[in-house]
N, CA, C and O of each residue as an XYZ file, in Angstrom:
996
protein
N     133.964     79.827     49.942
C     134.172     81.186     49.451
C     133.065     82.114     49.950
O     133.323     83.270     50.286
N     131.829     81.605     49.996
C     130.727     82.423     50.491
C     130.937     82.779     51.955
O     130.572     83.870     52.393
N     131.533     81.844     52.721
C     131.821     82.127     54.131
C     132.885     83.206     54.259
O     132.787     84.091     55.109
N     133.917     83.124     53.395
C     134.972     84.147     53.408
C     134.385     85.510     53.057
O     134.689     86.509     53.708
N     133.544     85.546     52.027
C     132.932     86.813     51.616
C     132.095     87.397     52.758
O     132.159     88.595     53.037
N     131.319     86.545     53.406
C     130.465     87.017     54.495
C     131.289     87.612     55.621
O     130.941     88.654     56.176
N     132.394     86.939     55.956
C     133.251     87.442     57.035
C     133.893     88.765     56.657
O     133.958     89.680     57.478
N     134.368     88.875     55.423
C     134.997     90.123     54.988
C     133.981     91.261     54.937
O     134.305     92.392     55.299
N     132.767     90.978     54.496
C     131.721     92.000     54.488
C     131.436     92.492     55.895
O     131.266     93.688     56.129
N     131.385     91.547     56.830
C     131.126     91.895     58.224
C     132.226     92.790     58.771
O     131.953     93.783     59.445
N     133.482     92.430     58.474
C     134.609     93.220     58.957
C     134.620     94.605     58.316
O     134.802     95.612     59.001
N     134.424     94.648     56.994
C     134.455     95.932     56.288
C     133.342     96.865     56.765
O     133.544     98.074     56.876
N     132.184     96.305     57.042
C     131.044     97.116     57.452
C     131.286     97.797     58.794
O     130.644     98.801     59.104
N     132.207     97.260     59.592
C     132.450     97.801     60.930
C     133.734     98.618     61.012
O     134.172     98.965     62.109
N     134.344     98.933     59.868
C     135.598     99.692     59.879
C     135.511    100.882     58.951
O     134.623    100.980     58.103
N     136.478    101.801     59.140
C     136.548    102.987     58.279
C     137.033    102.645     56.893
O     136.968    103.488     55.999
N     137.526    101.415     56.682
C     138.083    101.020     55.386
C     137.020    100.472     54.444
O     137.346     99.949     53.378
N     135.767    100.584     54.822
C     134.707     99.959     54.026
C     134.660    100.513     52.606
O     134.245     99.803     51.689
N     135.083    101.783     52.397
C     135.035    102.398     51.080
C     136.381    102.369     50.372
O     136.541    103.020     49.340
N     137.337    101.641     50.893
C     138.667    101.587     50.278
C     138.613    100.859     48.947
O     137.764     99.994     48.734
N     139.537    101.220     48.044
C     139.602    100.556     46.746
C     140.247     99.185     46.868
O     139.940     98.281     46.090
N     141.141     99.022     47.843
C     141.824     97.743     48.059
C     141.767     97.381     49.538
O     142.017     98.216     50.407
N     141.440     96.142     49.805
C     141.445     95.624     51.167
C     142.674     94.742     51.321
O     142.808     93.737     50.624
N     143.571     95.110     52.228
C     144.771     94.321     52.463
C     144.581     93.411     53.666
O     144.137     93.840     54.731
N     144.929     92.138     53.468
C     144.877     91.146     54.530
C     146.277     90.572     54.739
O     147.013     90.369     53.773
N     146.648     90.309     55.992
C     147.951     89.722     56.300
C     147.809     88.260     56.669
O     146.956     87.897     57.479
N     148.651     87.415     56.071
C     148.602     85.968     56.312
C     150.003     85.467     56.658
O     150.913     85.528     55.831
N     150.171     84.972     57.885
C     151.442     84.400     58.319
C     151.256     82.902     58.470
O     150.454     82.448     59.285
N     152.009     82.126     57.673
C     151.844     80.668     57.642
C     153.201     79.995     57.452
O     154.147     80.639     56.997
N     153.312     78.706     57.795
C     154.573     77.994     57.548
C     154.706     77.596     56.073
O     154.029     76.682     55.605
N     155.572     78.281     55.365
C     155.829     77.963     53.959
C     157.106     77.148     53.805
O     157.358     76.578     52.743
N     157.916     77.092     54.868
C     159.099     76.237     54.914
C     159.087     75.517     56.259
O     158.352     75.899     57.169
N     159.904     74.474     56.376
C     159.967     73.726     57.622
C     159.053     72.515     57.628
O     158.449     72.177     56.610
N     158.954     71.862     58.784
C     158.230     70.600     58.903
C     156.733     70.723     58.688
O     156.078     69.735     58.354
N     156.176     71.912     58.873
C     154.731     72.102     58.698
C     154.396     72.823     57.397
O     153.288     73.336     57.240
N     155.348     72.865     56.462
C     155.141     73.656     55.248
C     154.012     73.125     54.377
O     153.368     73.900     53.669
N     153.760     71.837     54.412
C     152.670     71.291     53.602
C     151.333     71.879     53.994
O     150.510     72.197     53.136
N     151.113     72.026     55.301
C     149.874     72.631     55.785
C     149.786     74.083     55.329
O     148.757     74.517     54.811
N     150.875     74.834     55.524
C     150.872     76.243     55.156
C     150.696     76.464     53.672
O     149.924     77.328     53.257
N     151.410     75.683     52.858
C     151.303     75.834     51.403
C     149.888     75.505     50.930
O     149.332     76.211     50.088
N     149.308     74.434     51.471
C     147.965     74.041     51.050
C     146.929     75.100     51.425
O     146.055     75.439     50.626
N     147.037     75.615     52.647
C     146.084     76.639     53.085
C     146.245     77.904     52.244
O     145.255     78.515     51.841
N     147.491     78.298     51.980
C     147.755     79.483     51.148
C     147.165     79.291     49.752
O     146.532     80.203     49.221
N     147.363     78.116     49.153
C     146.839     77.871     47.807
C     145.320     77.980     47.775
O     144.747     78.578     46.864
N     144.675     77.392     48.783
C     143.214     77.447     48.824
C     142.691     78.858     49.025
O     141.723     79.269     48.385
N     143.335     79.596     49.916
C     142.927     80.973     50.178
C     143.108     81.838     48.933
O     142.244     82.654     48.612
N     144.228     81.663     48.232
C     144.465     82.466     47.028
C     143.439     82.162     45.943
O     142.983     83.070     45.248
N     143.074     80.891     45.794
C     142.034     80.539     44.826
C     140.720     81.239     45.165
O     140.057     81.797     44.290
N     140.356     81.201     46.437
C     139.102     81.816     46.866
C     139.119     83.330     46.666
O     138.135     83.909     46.205
N     140.231     83.967     47.011
C     140.319     85.424     46.879
C     140.340     85.837     45.416
O     139.708     86.826     45.044
N     141.067     85.081     44.570
C     141.068     85.393     43.135
C     139.657     85.326     42.561
O     139.257     86.182     41.772
N     138.909     84.304     42.964
C     137.530     84.171     42.487
C     136.668     85.309     43.033
O     135.827     85.860     42.323
N     136.886     85.650     44.290
C     136.137     86.746     44.903
C     136.377     88.051     44.160
O     135.438     88.808     43.911
N     137.638     88.318     43.801
C     137.959     89.548     43.075
C     137.350     89.551     41.670
O     136.908     90.592     41.183
N     137.328     88.382     41.022
C     136.698     88.287     39.691
C     135.214     88.616     39.739
O     134.640     89.121     38.773
N     134.606     88.322     40.877
C     133.178     88.564     41.043
C     132.872     89.941     41.619
O     131.739     90.216     42.011
N     133.892     90.811     41.671
C     133.655     92.177     42.101
C     134.215     92.551     43.445
O     134.062     93.689     43.889
N     134.871     91.598     44.112
C     135.486     91.892     45.397
C     134.477     92.024     46.517
O     133.431     91.376     46.506
N     134.796     92.861     47.477
C     133.936     93.100     48.639
C     133.452     94.538     48.588
O     134.232     95.466     48.799
N     132.174     94.727     48.310
C     131.602     96.067     48.156
C     132.393     96.887     47.136
O     132.585     98.092     47.303
N     132.848     96.211     46.078
C     133.587     96.870     45.011
C     135.081     96.979     45.236
O     135.806     97.396     44.333
N     135.551     96.624     46.392
C     136.983     96.711     46.710
C     137.660     95.375     46.430
O     137.138     94.321     46.791
N     138.818     95.423     45.789
C     139.604     94.221     45.553
C     140.346     93.814     46.825
O     140.747     94.659     47.625
N     140.516     92.522     46.991
C     141.203     91.997     48.167
C     142.636     91.641     47.790
O     142.863     90.905     46.830
N     143.607     92.164     48.547
C     145.019     91.866     48.321
C     145.555     91.105     49.528
O     145.426     91.559     50.665
N     146.160     89.938     49.272
C     146.675     89.090     50.334
C     148.183     89.258     50.448
O     148.908     89.028     49.480
N     148.666     89.660     51.636
C     150.091     89.742     51.919
C     150.478     88.497     52.709
O     149.880     88.217     53.748
N     151.464     87.751     52.236
C     151.815     86.468     52.849
C     153.260     86.487     53.333
O     154.156     86.923     52.609
N     153.489     86.012     54.569
C     154.832     85.878     55.123
C     155.002     84.476     55.711
O     154.049     83.882     56.213
N     156.214     83.966     55.641
C     156.551     82.648     56.173
C     156.916     82.765     57.650
O     157.714     83.624     58.027
N     156.332     81.899     58.496
C     156.712     81.896     59.913
C     157.293     80.555     60.375
O     157.650     80.401     61.543
N     157.387     79.577     59.449
C     157.999     78.280     59.752
C     157.346     77.562     60.937
O     157.937     76.650     61.515
N     156.123     77.976     61.299
C     155.414     77.401     62.451
C     156.178     77.657     63.744
O     156.163     76.835     64.660
N     156.848     78.812     63.808
C     157.581     79.234     64.997
C     156.961     80.533     65.521
O     156.919     81.525     64.794
N     156.478     80.544     66.768
C     155.737     81.685     67.299
C     156.467     83.017     67.217
O     155.847     84.041     66.928
N     157.799     83.023     67.472
C     158.500     84.305     67.451
C     158.486     84.938     66.059
O     158.434     86.161     65.932
N     158.531     84.106     65.017
C     158.438     84.632     63.651
C     157.024     85.122     63.352
O     156.845     86.109     62.640
N     156.034     84.441     63.890
C     154.649     84.871     63.703
C     154.423     86.237     64.330
O     153.747     87.087     63.750
N     154.989     86.452     65.519
C     154.858     87.754     66.179
C     155.513     88.836     65.334
O     154.939     89.910     65.151
N     156.705     88.567     64.818
C     157.396     89.559     63.977
C     156.581     89.888     62.728
O     156.411     91.057     62.382
N     156.083     88.862     62.060
C     155.285     89.082     60.854
C     154.027     89.882     61.167
O     153.640     90.771     60.408
N     153.398     89.559     62.285
C     152.143     90.221     62.645
C     152.368     91.695     62.948
O     151.570     92.544     62.551
N     153.453     91.997     63.650
C     153.775     93.403     63.913
C     153.953     94.182     62.606
O     153.495     95.318     62.486
N     154.618     93.566     61.637
C     154.827     94.228     60.354
C     153.503     94.441     59.631
O     153.262     95.504     59.058
N     152.651     93.426     59.661
C     151.342     93.572     59.013
C     150.550     94.737     59.610
O     149.970     95.546     58.887
N     150.538     94.806     60.945
C     149.709     95.802     61.622
C     150.322     97.190     61.535
O     149.635     98.149     61.183
N     151.604     97.308     61.850
C     152.235     98.614     61.992
C     152.729     99.178     60.658
O     152.529    100.358     60.369
N     153.377     98.330     59.839
C     153.961     98.821     58.592
C     152.976     98.761     57.426
O     152.901     99.697     56.629
N     152.223     97.667     57.323
C     151.308     97.494     56.188
C     149.903     98.008     56.456
O     149.123     98.218     55.527
N     149.579     98.213     57.740
C     148.259     98.721     58.110
C     147.136     97.880     57.494
O     146.200     98.421     56.906
N     147.237     96.560     57.632
C     146.229     95.680     57.039
C     144.896     95.849     57.749
O     144.838     96.248     58.912
N     143.834     95.537     57.029
C     142.498     95.611     57.610
C     142.271     94.475     58.604
O     141.616     94.652     59.631
N     142.828     93.298     58.279
C     142.618     92.129     59.134
C     143.759     91.145     58.948
O     144.472     91.186     57.946
N     143.925     90.262     59.919
C     144.843     89.128     59.827
C     144.011     87.924     59.415
O     142.935     87.684     59.962
N     144.519     87.169     58.444
C     143.653     86.210     57.767
C     144.342     84.868     57.580
O     145.474     84.802     57.099
N     143.645     83.786     57.967
C     144.058     82.414     57.633
C     145.451     82.062     58.145
O     146.262     81.495     57.414
N     145.721     82.398     59.397
C     146.957     81.944     60.042
C     146.861     80.443     60.323
O     145.777     79.861     60.272
N     148.000     79.828     60.619
C     148.040     78.389     60.879
C     148.650     78.123     62.251
O     149.774     78.547     62.519
N     147.925     77.426     63.120
C     148.523     76.894     64.332
C     148.047     77.499     65.635
O     147.659     78.666     65.702
N     148.088     76.669     66.674
C     147.744     77.109     68.024
C     148.888     77.858     68.699
O     148.643     78.933     69.247
N     150.142     77.351     68.693
C     151.213     78.104     69.352
C     151.456     79.466     68.710
O     151.781     80.435     69.397
N     151.298     79.535     67.401
C     151.486     80.812     66.696
C     150.353     81.782     67.028
O     150.590     82.969     67.256
N     149.124     81.273     67.054
C     147.983     82.131     67.395
C     148.063     82.592     68.846
O     147.753     83.743     69.154
N     148.475     81.700     69.730
C     148.611     82.063     71.138
C     149.638     83.179     71.320
O     149.454     84.072     72.147
N     150.713     83.122     70.544
C     151.792     84.110     70.683
C     151.350     85.510     70.287
O     151.832     86.493     70.849
N     150.433     85.612     69.319
C     150.020     86.944     68.863
C     148.751     87.434     69.558
O     148.272     88.529     69.267
N     148.207     86.635     70.469
C     146.968     87.045     71.136
C     147.095     88.398     71.831
O     146.156     89.190     71.754
N     148.220     88.711     72.515
C     148.348     90.052     73.103
C     148.273     91.174     72.063
O     147.711     92.234     72.338
N     148.832     90.948     70.880
C     148.746     91.948     69.812
C     147.305     92.113     69.341
O     146.842     93.230     69.113
N     146.606     90.999     69.198
C     145.205     91.059     68.777
C     144.373     91.837     69.791
O     143.532     92.656     69.422
N     144.615     91.572     71.059
C     143.862     92.247     72.109
C     144.184     93.737     72.155
O     143.298     94.564     72.371
N     145.462     94.075     71.950
C     145.870     95.486     72.017
C     145.301     96.289     70.851
O     144.749     97.371     71.051
N     145.433     95.765     69.646
C     145.009     96.515     68.465
C     143.558     96.235     68.083
O     142.997     96.941     67.244
N     142.943     95.217     68.683
C     141.560     94.847     68.367
C     141.368     94.687     66.847
O     140.364     95.116     66.278
N     142.356     94.061     66.225
C     142.303     93.847     64.779
C     141.605     92.516     64.503
O     141.858     91.543     65.213
N     140.743     92.443     63.503
C     140.058     91.175     63.208
C     141.046     90.062     62.861
O     142.015     90.273     62.132
N     140.780     88.887     63.394
C     141.592     87.684     63.163
C     140.647     86.651     62.566
O     139.838     86.049     63.272
N     140.762     86.454     61.247
C     139.738     85.727     60.503
C     140.207     84.329     60.114
O     141.305     84.171     59.579
N     139.394     83.327     60.374
C     139.581     81.919     60.000
C     140.963     81.354     60.340
O     141.605     80.770     59.467
N     141.442     81.507     61.580
C     142.698     80.838     61.931
C     142.526     79.324     61.863
O     141.486     78.793     62.254
N     143.554     78.630     61.363
C     143.489     77.170     61.226
C     143.910     76.534     62.543
O     145.011     75.998     62.671
N     143.018     76.606     63.509
C     143.228     76.046     64.839
C     141.868     75.901     65.500
O     140.949     76.678     65.243
N     141.756     74.901     66.349
C     140.513     74.705     67.091
C     140.683     74.965     68.569
O     139.865     74.512     69.371
N     141.728     75.685     68.952
C     142.065     75.878     70.367
C     140.974     76.646     71.110
O     140.454     77.648     70.620
N     140.644     76.158     72.291
C     139.595     76.802     73.088
C     140.029     78.172     73.601
O     139.184     79.026     73.869
N     141.353     78.392     73.741
C     141.815     79.684     74.261
C     141.474     80.827     73.310
O     141.442     81.985     73.725
N     141.220     80.515     72.040
C     140.838     81.535     71.060
C     139.326     81.668     70.928
O     138.840     82.473     70.134
N     138.579     80.879     71.704
C     137.129     80.830     71.575
C     136.432     81.323     72.847
O     135.379     80.821     73.238
N     137.047     82.308     73.465
C     136.468     82.896     74.662
C     135.531     84.053     74.281
O     135.769     84.726     73.277
N     134.479     84.292     75.058
C     133.495     85.330     74.720
C     134.093     86.715     74.519
O     133.606     87.492     73.698
N     135.164     87.032     75.278
C     135.736     88.374     75.167
C     136.534     88.579     73.877
O     136.877     89.710     73.533
N     136.829     87.494     73.169
C     137.608     87.604     71.932
C     136.671     87.792     70.735
O     136.615     86.955     69.834
N     135.946     88.898     70.749
C     134.963     89.140     69.684
C     135.594     89.644     68.391
O     134.883     89.953     67.435
N     136.926     89.729     68.353
C     137.631     90.125     67.134
C     138.112     88.900     66.353
O     138.735     89.048     65.302
N     137.831     87.691     66.855
C     138.244     86.455     66.186
C     137.037     85.816     65.515
O     136.002     85.612     66.149
N     137.172     85.501     64.225
C     136.082     84.948     63.418
C     136.464     83.524     63.000
O     137.396     83.327     62.219
N     135.738     82.540     63.526
C     136.086     81.145     63.285
C     135.284     80.558     62.125
O     134.141     80.943     61.878
N     135.916     79.612     61.420
C     135.271     78.910     60.325
C     135.159     77.418     60.606
O     134.317     76.744     60.013
N     135.980     76.895     61.487
C     136.081     75.455     61.717
C     135.647     75.093     63.136
O     135.478     75.961     63.993
N     135.470     73.788     63.365
C     135.098     73.292     64.684
C     136.259     73.437     65.660
O     137.410     73.591     65.250
N     135.951     73.388     66.959
C     136.972     73.467     67.983
C     137.508     72.092     68.329
O     136.887     71.074     68.024
N     138.672     72.073     68.971
C     139.284     70.802     69.353
C     138.452     70.057     70.401
O     138.473     68.827     70.431
N     137.731     70.764     71.248
C     136.896     70.088     72.238
C     135.834     69.234     71.545
O     135.558     68.113     71.972
N     135.241     69.766     70.474
C     134.238     69.003     69.737
C     134.866     67.806     69.025
O     134.300     66.713     69.012
N     136.033     68.024     68.436
C     136.702     66.934     67.710
C     137.125     65.805     68.652
O     136.901     64.631     68.360
N     137.734     66.165     69.777
C     138.211     65.136     70.698
C     137.047     64.366     71.314
O     137.128     63.152     71.500
N     135.970     65.072     71.626
C     134.799     64.394     72.186
C     134.235     63.383     71.193
O     133.870     62.272     71.577
N     134.164     63.758     69.926
C     133.643     62.853     68.896
C     134.512     61.611     68.758
O     133.999     60.500     68.624
N     135.830     61.799     68.789
C     136.744     60.662     68.646
C     136.624     59.696     69.819
O     136.545     58.482     69.630
N     136.612     60.239     71.018
C     136.521     59.392     72.208
C     135.185     58.632     72.215
O     135.154     57.437     72.508
N     134.103     59.313     71.899
C     132.795     58.661     71.875
C     132.763     57.523     70.856
O     132.160     56.479     71.105
N     133.409     57.725     69.714
C     133.361     56.736     68.635
C     134.271     55.541     68.901
O     133.893     54.398     68.641
N     135.469     55.804     69.420
C     136.489     54.760     69.520
C     136.442     53.956     70.813
O     136.793     52.776     70.818
N     136.017     54.571     71.895
C     136.145     53.915     73.195
C     134.785     53.440     73.702
O     133.996     54.220     74.235
N     134.535     52.167     73.526
C     133.283     51.566     73.979
C     133.486     50.692     75.212
O     132.516     50.280     75.849
N     134.757     50.404     75.554
C     135.057     49.567     76.722
C     135.883     50.370     77.728
O     136.905     50.945     77.355
N     135.463     50.422     78.992
C     136.182     51.230     79.987
C     137.565     50.704     80.331
O     138.362     51.430     80.924
N     137.875     49.446     79.972
C     139.185     48.893     80.307
C     140.197     49.048     79.163
O     141.291     48.488     79.227
N     139.840     49.798     78.128
C     140.765     50.049     77.021
C     141.969     50.857     77.506
O     141.813     51.862     78.200
N     143.163     50.413     77.138
C     144.381     51.154     77.496
C     144.591     52.297     76.504
O     144.757     52.074     75.305
N     144.580     53.514     77.021
C     144.663     54.719     76.185
C     145.964     55.451     76.485
O     146.378     55.549     77.640
N     146.605     55.966     75.439
C     147.812     56.771     75.605
C     147.749     58.037     74.780
O     147.012     58.112     73.797
N     148.529     59.038     75.182
C     148.620     60.310     74.465
C     150.057     60.541     74.007
O     150.997     60.339     74.776
N     150.226     60.961     72.761
C     151.521     61.376     72.228
C     151.340     62.798     71.718
O     150.654     63.020     70.720
N     151.958     63.769     72.405
C     151.597     65.174     72.233
C     152.780     66.058     71.852
O     153.894     65.873     72.342
N     152.521     67.012     70.978
C     153.478     68.081     70.712
C     153.591     68.931     71.976
O     152.577     69.340     72.542
N     154.816     69.198     72.417
C     155.034     69.845     73.716
C     154.958     71.368     73.608
O     155.972     72.057     73.715
N     153.755     71.882     73.396
C     153.540     73.331     73.360
C     152.053     73.603     73.567
O     151.314     72.728     74.018
N     151.614     74.825     73.234
C     150.220     75.205     73.452
C     149.258     74.348     72.640
O     148.140     74.087     73.085
N     149.673     73.908     71.463
C     148.831     73.046     70.640
C     148.561     71.727     71.354
O     147.412     71.322     71.528
N     149.637     71.067     71.761
C     149.479     69.810     72.457
C     148.678     69.960     73.739
O     147.830     69.122     74.045
N     148.943     71.030     74.495
C     148.240     71.240     75.756
C     146.754     71.496     75.539
O     145.918     71.008     76.299
N     146.425     72.265     74.497
C     145.024     72.577     74.224
C     144.236     71.326     73.860
O     143.148     71.092     74.387
N     144.795     70.520     72.951
C     144.081     69.303     72.535
C     144.079     68.281     73.670
O     143.107     67.543     73.837
N     145.156     68.232     74.450
C     145.212     67.314     75.587
C     144.040     67.552     76.537
O     143.414     66.599     77.001
N     143.746     68.807     76.823
C     142.635     69.103     77.721
C     141.311     68.596     77.158
O     140.450     68.126     77.903
N     141.154     68.694     75.836
C     139.943     68.161     75.214
C     139.832     66.662     75.383
O     138.768     66.147     75.725
N     140.934     65.954     75.142
C     140.927     64.496     75.308
C     140.669     64.112     76.760
O     139.889     63.199     77.031
N     141.318     64.801     77.694
C     141.162     64.442     79.102
C     139.723     64.639     79.576
O     139.194     63.819     80.328
N     139.089     65.733     79.133
C     137.698     65.959     79.517
C     136.791     64.877     78.946
O     135.898     64.380     79.632
N     137.026     64.513     77.677
C     136.197     63.482     77.048
C     136.426     62.116     77.688
O     135.479     61.355     77.885
N     137.682     61.803     78.014
C     137.999     60.528     78.647
C     137.415     60.443     80.056
O     136.935     59.391     80.478
N     137.463     61.548     80.765
C     136.941     61.562     82.133
C     135.455     61.200     82.161
O     135.000     60.536     83.092
N     134.704     61.623     81.163
C     133.276     61.306     81.095
C     133.044     59.806     80.958
O     131.975     59.306     81.309
N     134.044     59.089     80.449
C     133.938     57.636     80.312
C     134.660     56.893     81.439
O     134.723     55.664     81.442
N     135.197     57.644     82.385
C     135.905     57.015     83.495
C     137.235     56.412     83.100
O     137.681     55.439     83.709
N     137.885     56.985     82.074
C     139.155     56.453     81.572
C     140.254     57.488     81.785
O     140.037     58.681     81.574
N     141.424     57.035     82.200
C     142.606     57.891     82.310
C     143.710     57.334     81.424
O     143.844     56.114     81.322
N     144.509     58.184     80.777
C     145.623     57.691     79.949
C     146.635     56.940     80.811
O     146.958     57.375     81.917
N     147.127     55.824     80.308
C     148.170     55.084     81.035
C     149.554     55.652     80.719
O     150.499     55.453     81.482
N     149.670     56.359     79.594
C     150.928     56.998     79.199
C     150.619     58.351     78.573
O     149.699     58.460     77.762
N     151.373     59.381     78.935
C     151.336     60.674     78.237
C     152.770     61.022     77.865
O     153.572     61.386     78.725
N     153.090     60.908     76.574
C     154.439     61.192     76.070
C     154.405     62.464     75.227
O     153.373     62.813     74.655
N     155.541     63.150     75.158
C     155.592     64.423     74.439
C     156.832     64.487     73.543
O     157.816     63.781     73.764
N     156.759     65.347     72.533
C     157.894     65.594     71.639
C     157.911     67.070     71.280
O     156.892     67.751     71.392
N     159.063     67.566     70.848
C     159.226     68.986     70.560
C     158.598     69.378     69.225
O     158.597     68.603     68.268
N     158.068     70.593     69.183
C     157.523     71.147     67.944
C     158.613     71.217     66.873
O     159.771     71.510     67.172
N     158.231     70.947     65.631
C     159.145     70.964     64.487
C     160.273     69.946     64.627
O     161.349     70.119     64.055
N     160.020     68.884     65.392
C     160.981     67.800     65.543
C     160.311     66.488     65.176
O     159.104     66.332     65.364
N     161.090     65.534     64.649
C     160.566     64.204     64.364
C     161.186     63.158     65.292
O     161.171     61.965     64.990
N     161.728     63.613     66.418
C     162.333     62.698     67.379
C     161.250     62.154     68.307
O     161.020     62.686     69.393
N     160.595     61.092     67.866
C     159.437     60.556     68.575
C     159.681     59.144     69.110
O     158.785     58.545     69.706
N     160.897     58.605     68.900
C     161.150     57.209     69.270
C     160.913     56.949     70.757
O     160.309     55.939     71.119
N     161.385     57.852     71.622
C     161.238     57.644     73.063
C     159.764     57.598     73.455
O     159.350     56.754     74.250
N     158.977     58.512     72.891
C     157.558     58.548     73.223
C     156.817     57.304     72.771
O     156.012     56.748     73.518
N     157.088     56.864     71.547
C     156.422     55.668     71.035
C     156.856     54.443     71.829
O     156.050     53.546     72.071
N     158.102     54.397     72.229
C     158.590     53.270     73.031
C     157.839     53.168     74.355
O     157.567     52.067     74.836
N     157.504     54.317     74.945
C     156.700     54.309     76.172
C     155.326     53.692     75.919
O     154.832     52.911     76.732
N     154.712     54.045     74.789
C     153.393     53.508     74.447
C     153.457     51.995     74.256
O     152.590     51.254     74.720
N     154.505     51.558     73.562
C     154.670     50.121     73.316
C     154.835     49.375     74.636
O     154.197     48.348     74.863
N     155.689     49.898     75.494
C     155.971     49.243     76.770
C     154.715     49.103     77.625
O     154.550     48.106     78.329
N     153.824     50.102     77.567
C     152.607     50.087     78.380
C     151.475     49.299     77.735
O     150.428     49.102     78.351
N     151.675     48.844     76.491
C     150.628     48.079     75.812
C     149.409     48.903     75.462
O     148.284     48.405     75.507
N     149.622     50.161     75.114
C     148.511     51.064     74.782
C     147.785     50.569     73.525
O     148.417     50.227     72.526
N     146.450     50.538     73.593
C     145.638     50.027     72.481
C     145.091     51.130     71.583
O     144.922     50.927     70.380
N     144.814     52.299     72.164
C     144.327     53.455     71.401
C     145.226     54.641     71.717
O     145.377     55.025     72.877
N     145.825     55.220     70.675
C     146.759     56.335     70.848
C     146.165     57.598     70.227
O     145.875     57.630     69.031
N     145.988     58.621     71.033
C     145.578     59.928     70.525
C     146.851     60.749     70.322
O     147.560     61.058     71.279
N     147.130     61.093     69.078
C     148.381     61.763     68.730
C     148.097     63.198     68.291
O     147.136     63.458     67.566
N     148.937     64.115     68.735
C     148.719     65.538     68.469
C     150.009     66.152     67.965
O     151.020     66.147     68.668
N     149.981     66.680     66.756
C     151.159     67.318     66.175
C     150.919     67.588     64.709
O     149.790     67.491     64.229
N     151.986     67.929     63.991
C     151.884     68.088     62.545
C     152.109     66.724     61.886
O     152.453     65.750     62.555
N     151.912     66.671     60.583
C     151.838     65.372     59.907
C     153.156     64.603     59.902
O     153.143     63.375     59.985
N     154.297     65.294     59.805
C     155.571     64.571     59.694
C     155.909     63.767     60.951
O     156.172     62.570     60.836
N     155.914     64.368     62.146
C     156.218     63.556     63.321
C     155.175     62.477     63.594
O     155.510     61.405     64.097
N     153.921     62.749     63.267
C     152.892     61.729     63.489
C     153.089     60.547     62.545
O     152.918     59.396     62.945
N     153.448     60.829     61.297
C     153.744     59.737     60.362
C     154.973     58.954     60.822
O     155.005     57.727     60.729
N     155.977     59.667     61.314
C     157.174     59.004     61.836
C     156.815     58.090     63.014
O     157.339     56.983     63.131
N     155.931     58.557     63.869
C     155.536     57.765     65.033
C     154.842     56.476     64.604
O     155.140     55.401     65.126
N     153.926     56.585     63.662
C     153.197     55.402     63.191
C     154.149     54.415     62.518
O     154.064     53.211     62.756
N     155.047     54.915     61.684
C     155.998     54.041     60.989
C     156.984     53.391     61.961
O     157.314     52.213     61.821
N     157.454     54.161     62.945
C     158.376     53.610     63.935
C     157.691     52.483     64.709
O     158.280     51.422     64.918
N     156.452     52.713     65.132
C     155.720     51.682     65.849
C     155.492     50.445     65.007
O     155.629     49.320     65.486
N     155.146     50.659     63.756
C     154.891     49.514     62.865
C     156.150     48.676     62.664
O     156.086     47.447     62.620
N     157.294     49.347     62.544
C     158.561     48.614     62.404
C     158.892     47.785     63.642
O     159.671     46.834     63.576
N     158.289     48.161     64.776
C     158.469     47.403     66.015
C     157.343     46.384     66.219
O     157.264     45.748     67.271
N     156.483     46.231     65.226
C     155.361     45.311     65.350
C     154.204     45.859     66.165
O     153.361     45.101     66.645
N     154.163     47.179     66.323
C     153.145     47.838     67.155
C     152.116     48.512     66.258
O     152.453     49.428     65.507
N     150.857     48.064     66.329
C     149.818     48.617     65.467
C     148.523     48.842     66.252
O     147.554     48.104     66.075
N     148.506     49.853     67.112
C     147.282     50.207     67.836
C     146.345     50.992     66.929
O     146.641     51.196     65.752
N     145.216     51.431     67.473
C     144.387     52.408     66.769
C     144.949     53.795     67.047
O     145.312     54.114     68.179
N     145.018     54.621     65.998
C     145.477     55.994     66.151
C     144.341     56.948     65.808
O     143.507     56.661     64.949
N     144.324     58.082     66.491
C     143.379     59.152     66.133
C     144.053     60.485     66.391
O     144.872     60.616     67.301
N     143.698     61.482     65.571
C     144.253     62.814     65.768
C     143.232     63.847     65.296
O     142.281     63.516     64.589
N     143.439     65.086     65.690
C     142.531     66.140     65.265
C     142.864     66.582     63.840
O     143.898     66.203     63.289
N     141.981     67.384     63.253
C     142.041     67.657     61.820
C     143.245     68.483     61.394
O     143.554     68.541     60.204
N     143.929     69.119     62.330
C     145.083     69.939     61.967
C     146.133     69.142     61.199
O     146.806     69.686     60.323
N     146.280     67.839     61.526
C     147.328     67.041     60.907
C     146.999     66.646     59.466
O     147.889     66.218     58.732
N     145.755     66.781     59.054
C     145.406     66.519     57.671
C     145.403     65.041     57.314
O     145.122     64.683     56.170
């Protein structure tokens, strides 16, 4: 909560809305669909923090009001919601969005309007470029997470490694982190399989991993397809080591 307050103070201090009685923030998250658990949990936590912040006097005396819209973890819906927040609601900032493909889709809007984008739930490196000074991060990046996992899990250069990736910007962003970390150890994936976002059709990808005898699987996606992948493999007698970044929870 102290981090949220600090970020809001920083944003308010640099805008004409610093003396407003109410600070409006826009939050687009998956409240329905395969990623709804992530969106609902993040929304609940954010609302608890903001309610407590308002009880303690808000930000420079201004109460914080959170506007929430469902995007089902689909980029086109995120773009629509974001346009409404900026143009119709005139929010001070976009706050606590969920996902790499959704954040990537609204990046042109962020760049055009130079509106603050606070604590997005993503570690994508494309959002961590020096020129994106309107984005305020709270969490580690995927490059740091993937490097830590590879360093911890892979002690033998002959380990068979495979990737099972969501086929979009999220999967591509984390894939680059894994590949860079693996390259430092002289290891290349023997299999790279992909599946569609918001889909649990992972049987073909897991079958590729099984066929190749992969011992360590780095999986990238939301929790439902990843759980399906692990269960499908287990039903086939396949139990490698699995690792994933923190987005999957």
